[in-house]
XYZ file of C-alpha atoms in Angstrom:
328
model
C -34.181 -10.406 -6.747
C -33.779 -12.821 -3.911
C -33.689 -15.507 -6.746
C -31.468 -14.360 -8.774
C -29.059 -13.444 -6.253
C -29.082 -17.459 -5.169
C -29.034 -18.671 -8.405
C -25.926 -16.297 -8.931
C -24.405 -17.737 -5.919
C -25.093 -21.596 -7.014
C -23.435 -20.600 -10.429
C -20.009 -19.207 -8.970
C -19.202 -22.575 -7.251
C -17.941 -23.840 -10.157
C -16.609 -21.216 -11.445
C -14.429 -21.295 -8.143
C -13.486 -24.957 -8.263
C -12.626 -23.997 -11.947
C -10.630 -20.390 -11.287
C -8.611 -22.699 -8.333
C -7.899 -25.429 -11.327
C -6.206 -22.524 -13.503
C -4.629 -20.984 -10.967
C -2.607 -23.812 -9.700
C -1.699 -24.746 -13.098
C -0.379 -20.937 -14.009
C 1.849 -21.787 -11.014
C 3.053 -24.672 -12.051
C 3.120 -23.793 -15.670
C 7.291 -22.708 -15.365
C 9.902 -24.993 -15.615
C 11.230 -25.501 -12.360
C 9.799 -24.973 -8.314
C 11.143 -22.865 -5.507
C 13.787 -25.286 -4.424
C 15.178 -25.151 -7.971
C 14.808 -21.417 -7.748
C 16.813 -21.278 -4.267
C 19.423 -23.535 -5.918
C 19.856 -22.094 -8.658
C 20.313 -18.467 -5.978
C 22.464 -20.423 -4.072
C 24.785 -21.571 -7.444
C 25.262 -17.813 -7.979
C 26.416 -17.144 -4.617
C 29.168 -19.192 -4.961
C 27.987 -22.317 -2.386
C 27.734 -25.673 -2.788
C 24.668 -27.527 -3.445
C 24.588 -31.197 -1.404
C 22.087 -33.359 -4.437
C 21.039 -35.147 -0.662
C 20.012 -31.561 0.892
C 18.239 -30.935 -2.195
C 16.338 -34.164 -1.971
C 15.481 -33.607 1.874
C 14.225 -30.193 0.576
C 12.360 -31.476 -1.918
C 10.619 -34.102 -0.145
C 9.450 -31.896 2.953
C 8.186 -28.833 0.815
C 6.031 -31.801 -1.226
C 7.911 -30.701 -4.669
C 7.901 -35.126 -4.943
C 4.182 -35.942 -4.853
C 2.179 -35.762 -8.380
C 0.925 -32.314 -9.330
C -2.961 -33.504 -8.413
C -2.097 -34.420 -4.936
C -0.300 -30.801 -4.092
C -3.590 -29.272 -5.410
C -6.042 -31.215 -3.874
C -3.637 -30.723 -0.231
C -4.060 -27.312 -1.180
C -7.416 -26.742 -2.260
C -8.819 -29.312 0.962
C -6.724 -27.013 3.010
C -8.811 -23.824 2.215
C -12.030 -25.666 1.944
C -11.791 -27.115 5.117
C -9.517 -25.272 7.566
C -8.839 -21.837 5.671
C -5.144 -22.650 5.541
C -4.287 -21.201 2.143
C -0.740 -23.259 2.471
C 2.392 -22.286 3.844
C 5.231 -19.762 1.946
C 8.462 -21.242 1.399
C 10.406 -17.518 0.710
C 9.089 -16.163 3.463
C 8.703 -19.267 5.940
C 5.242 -18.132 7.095
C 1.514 -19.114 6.308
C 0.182 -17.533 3.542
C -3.078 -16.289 5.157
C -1.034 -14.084 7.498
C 1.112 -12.839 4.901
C -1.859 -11.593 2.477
C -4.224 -10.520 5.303
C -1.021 -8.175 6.575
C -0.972 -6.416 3.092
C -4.685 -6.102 2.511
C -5.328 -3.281 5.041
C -3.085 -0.978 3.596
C -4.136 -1.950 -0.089
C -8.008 -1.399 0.489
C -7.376 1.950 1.890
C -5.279 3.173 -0.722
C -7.425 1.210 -3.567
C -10.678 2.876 -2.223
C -9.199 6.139 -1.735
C -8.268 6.212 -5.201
C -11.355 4.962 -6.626
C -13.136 8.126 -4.886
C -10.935 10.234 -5.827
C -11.577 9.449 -9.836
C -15.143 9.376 -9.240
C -14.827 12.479 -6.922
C -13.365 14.320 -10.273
C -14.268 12.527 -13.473
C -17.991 12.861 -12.547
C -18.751 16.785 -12.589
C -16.200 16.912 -15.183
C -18.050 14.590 -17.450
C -21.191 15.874 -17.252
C -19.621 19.615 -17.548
C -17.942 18.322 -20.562
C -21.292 16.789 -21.990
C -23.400 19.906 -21.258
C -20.708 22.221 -22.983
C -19.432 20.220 -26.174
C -16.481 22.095 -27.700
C -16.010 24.448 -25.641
C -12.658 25.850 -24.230
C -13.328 24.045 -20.770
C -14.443 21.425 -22.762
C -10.953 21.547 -24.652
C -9.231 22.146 -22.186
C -10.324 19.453 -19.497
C -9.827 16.733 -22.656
C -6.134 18.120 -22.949
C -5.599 16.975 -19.623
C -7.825 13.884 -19.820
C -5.033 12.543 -22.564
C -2.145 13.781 -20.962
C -3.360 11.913 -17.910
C -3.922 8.543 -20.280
C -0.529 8.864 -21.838
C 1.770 9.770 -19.114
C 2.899 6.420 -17.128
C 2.156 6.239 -14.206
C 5.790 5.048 -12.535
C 6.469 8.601 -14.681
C 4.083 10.945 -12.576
C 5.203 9.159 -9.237
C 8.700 9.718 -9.678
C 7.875 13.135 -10.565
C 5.489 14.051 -7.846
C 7.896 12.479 -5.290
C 10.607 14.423 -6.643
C 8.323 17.763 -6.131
C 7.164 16.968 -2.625
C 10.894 16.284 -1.634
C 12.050 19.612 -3.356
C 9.551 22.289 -2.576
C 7.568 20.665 0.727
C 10.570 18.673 2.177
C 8.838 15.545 2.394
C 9.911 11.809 2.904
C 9.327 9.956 -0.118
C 8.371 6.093 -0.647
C 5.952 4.247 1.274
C 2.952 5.356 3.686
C 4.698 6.928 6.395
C 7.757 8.853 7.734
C 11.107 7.086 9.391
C 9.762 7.821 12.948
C 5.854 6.696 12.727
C 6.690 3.518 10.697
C 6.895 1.645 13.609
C 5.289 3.608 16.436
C 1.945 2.850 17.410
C -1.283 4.542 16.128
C -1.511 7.819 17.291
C -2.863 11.388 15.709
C 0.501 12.256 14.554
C 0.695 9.501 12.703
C -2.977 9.771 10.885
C -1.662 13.249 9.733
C 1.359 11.875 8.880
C -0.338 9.007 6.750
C -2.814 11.210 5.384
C 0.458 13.310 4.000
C 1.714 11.213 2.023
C -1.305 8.868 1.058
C -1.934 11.645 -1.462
C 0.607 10.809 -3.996
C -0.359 7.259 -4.857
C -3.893 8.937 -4.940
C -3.238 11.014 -7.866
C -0.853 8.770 -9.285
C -2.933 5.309 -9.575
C -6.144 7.712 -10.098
C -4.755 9.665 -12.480
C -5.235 7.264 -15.655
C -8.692 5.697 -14.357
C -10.079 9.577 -13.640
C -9.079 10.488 -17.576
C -10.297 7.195 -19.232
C -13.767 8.017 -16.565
C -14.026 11.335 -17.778
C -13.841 10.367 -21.662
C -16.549 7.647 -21.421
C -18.836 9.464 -18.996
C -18.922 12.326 -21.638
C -19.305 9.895 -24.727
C -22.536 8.553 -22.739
C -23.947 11.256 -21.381
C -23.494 13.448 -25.092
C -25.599 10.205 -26.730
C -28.608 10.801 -23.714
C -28.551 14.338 -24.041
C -29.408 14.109 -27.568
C -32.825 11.457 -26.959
C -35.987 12.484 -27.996
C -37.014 12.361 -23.706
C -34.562 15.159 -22.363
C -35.361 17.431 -25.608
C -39.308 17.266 -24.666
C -38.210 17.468 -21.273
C -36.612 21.351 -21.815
C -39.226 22.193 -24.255
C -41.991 21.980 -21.436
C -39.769 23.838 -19.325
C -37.780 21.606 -17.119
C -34.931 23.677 -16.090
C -31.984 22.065 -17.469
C -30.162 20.778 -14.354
C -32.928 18.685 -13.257
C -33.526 17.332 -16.965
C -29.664 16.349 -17.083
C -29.664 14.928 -13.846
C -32.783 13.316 -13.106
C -32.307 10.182 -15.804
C -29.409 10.959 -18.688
C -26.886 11.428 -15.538
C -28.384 8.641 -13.701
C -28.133 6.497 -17.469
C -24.244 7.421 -18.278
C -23.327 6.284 -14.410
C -23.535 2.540 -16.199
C -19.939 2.964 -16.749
C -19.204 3.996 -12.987
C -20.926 1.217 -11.363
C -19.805 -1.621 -14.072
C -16.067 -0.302 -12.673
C -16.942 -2.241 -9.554
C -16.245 -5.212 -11.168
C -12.440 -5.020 -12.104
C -11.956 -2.787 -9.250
C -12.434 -5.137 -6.608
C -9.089 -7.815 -7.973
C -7.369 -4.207 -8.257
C -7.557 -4.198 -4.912
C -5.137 -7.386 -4.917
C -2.995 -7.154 -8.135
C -3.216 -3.295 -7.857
C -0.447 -0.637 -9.809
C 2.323 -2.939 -9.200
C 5.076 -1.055 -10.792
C 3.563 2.326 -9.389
C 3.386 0.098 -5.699
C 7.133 -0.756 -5.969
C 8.276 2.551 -7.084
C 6.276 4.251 -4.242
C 7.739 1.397 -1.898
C 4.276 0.489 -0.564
C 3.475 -2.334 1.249
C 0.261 -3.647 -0.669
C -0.102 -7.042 -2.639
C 0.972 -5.971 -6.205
C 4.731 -6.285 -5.061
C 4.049 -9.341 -2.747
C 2.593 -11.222 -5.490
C 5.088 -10.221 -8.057
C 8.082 -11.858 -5.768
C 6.094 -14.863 -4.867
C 5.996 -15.277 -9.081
C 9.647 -14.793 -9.803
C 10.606 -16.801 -7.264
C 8.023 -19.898 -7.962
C 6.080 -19.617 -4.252
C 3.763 -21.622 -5.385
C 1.525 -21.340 -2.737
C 1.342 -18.076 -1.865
C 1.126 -17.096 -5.921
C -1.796 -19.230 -5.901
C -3.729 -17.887 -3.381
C -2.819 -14.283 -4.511
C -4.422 -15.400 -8.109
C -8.001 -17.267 -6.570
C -8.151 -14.289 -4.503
C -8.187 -11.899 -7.284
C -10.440 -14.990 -9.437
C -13.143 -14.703 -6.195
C -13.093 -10.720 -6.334
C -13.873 -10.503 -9.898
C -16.710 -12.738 -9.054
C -17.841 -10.773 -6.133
C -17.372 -6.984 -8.055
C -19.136 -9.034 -11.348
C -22.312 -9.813 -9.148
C -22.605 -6.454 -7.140
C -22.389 -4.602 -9.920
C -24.636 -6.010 -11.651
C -27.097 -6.013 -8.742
C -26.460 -1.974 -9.018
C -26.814 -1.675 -12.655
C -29.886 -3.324 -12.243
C -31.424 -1.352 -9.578
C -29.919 1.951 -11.462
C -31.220 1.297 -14.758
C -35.179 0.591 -14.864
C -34.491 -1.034 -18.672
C -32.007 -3.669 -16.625
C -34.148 -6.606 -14.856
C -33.178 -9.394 -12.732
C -33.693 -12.970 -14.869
């Protein structure tokens, strides 16, 4: 195990150097840079644009120098003094800016990832265990009500019902008075109050989709040749479902791990912005529209170097959750 785990290691270095290669081109891919962005802001506003300012601007933020030498600047940066560059919107370095959104996004990411393995798992394996019928029916109802409804949809409804009947604040993590006040057990309660709608609302789709393939997998073990001898020499039927077709159909649940972990960084961005949270989704879309190259960048490695990370642990899981699965 300790092998393969090194020789997965050895293999994602290039992949890295190659994921940074991409993702500095994607940013550099549209016409245009920040500076032409800001002028182009500044055109609408109704200023003057000085073609010398514009040259002093473009000179200092590096816009001049070939496109190799702003990615190796960049790329030596991170290698060698974890400086993922500096933001031009928002004048700051870009480490501090992602690292300030990442708290709140891995709390609400992981909360919601529980919460659709919290449901979708004893619904699955009900649903498996008791094929058509009316539970069965009726929990796949919901399952494609919850795949077709968007998800911006349910928020705005859900904030619209906790402001009418429970005379809640809507939008963001935290009422007027505690969004500034220090950490205190008012303001745990008060998080923990409204840190169940974007539960529901960015779990809602994955708990559905969860449910449907859980079922589809554990239906296909039920049916093997083992778990039929298994009841026929008496094995009461919970601990013939559970022992290994249960542990089998989890495949799905651990191979998640994989895209959940850049979900963490890109996460429900249109469900983020009509919440008004303050994770990455919204952060990175702004630093796209308006070309911050930098911070863009580092948004898209970081989501490149998750996927890596979530690839290798879950297979590492699969393989230690699923005897037919061996490390090579």
């Amino acid at each position: 195990m300790l092998q393969y785990i090194i020789k997965r290691l050895l293999y994602m270095i290039p992949t890295l150097f190659g994921l940074s290669l991409i993702a500095f081109l994607i940013i550099q891919l549209p016409p245009g840079d920040y500076v032409t962005s800001m002028i182009a802001s500044m055109q609408d506003s109704g200023a003057n644009v000085d073609p010398r300012q514009i040259e002093r601007l473009r000179e200092a933020y590096g816009f001049n120098d070939p496109v190799w030498l702003q990615y190796l600047k960049w790329i030596g940066g991170i290698l060698f003094r974890g400086d993922f560059g500096h933001s031009f919107e928002w004048n700051r370095p870009v480490s501090e800016l992602i690292w300030d959104r990442m708290g709140s996004t891995l709390g609400i990411s992981v909360a919601s990832l529980l919460f659709v393995w919290a449901v979708s798992l004893p619904i699955g394996i009900y649903s498996a265990m008791r094929r058509h019928s009316v539970g069965d029916y009726v929990f796949t109802f919901i399952g494609f009500i919850g795949l077709a409804v968007p998800s911006f949809i349910l928020a705005l409804t859900l904030m619209y019902l906790s402001y009418r009947y429970f005379g809640q604040s809507v939008g963001g993590l935290f009422s007027q008075q505690y969004v500034d006040a220090p950490w205190s057990w008012g303001k745990f309660v008060d998080l923990l109050s409204h840190l169940w709608i974007p539960i529901i609302v960015i779990g809602t789709s994955g708990t559905a989709a969860m449910i449907r393939v859980l079922r589809a997998n554990l239906s296909d073990e039920l049916r093997k040749p083992y778990v039929i001898t298994a009841k026929a020499k008496g094995l009461p039927e919970h601990r013939a479902v559970i022992k290994y077709p249960v542990r089998i159909a989890l495949n799905p649940f651990v191979s998640a791990i994989g895209w959940v972990l850049p979900e963490l960084v890109s996460g429900v961005t249109i469900t983020a912005i009509v919440l008004n949270l303050p994770t990455a989704g919204p952060l990175l879309l702004r630093a796209l529209v308006s070309q911050d190259m930098y911070l863009a960048g580092s948004f898209i490695l970081l989501m490149g170097v998750l996927t890596l990370i979530g690839m290798l642990v879950s297979d590492l899981l699969l393989a230690l959750l699923d005897p037919r699965i061996r490390f090579t």
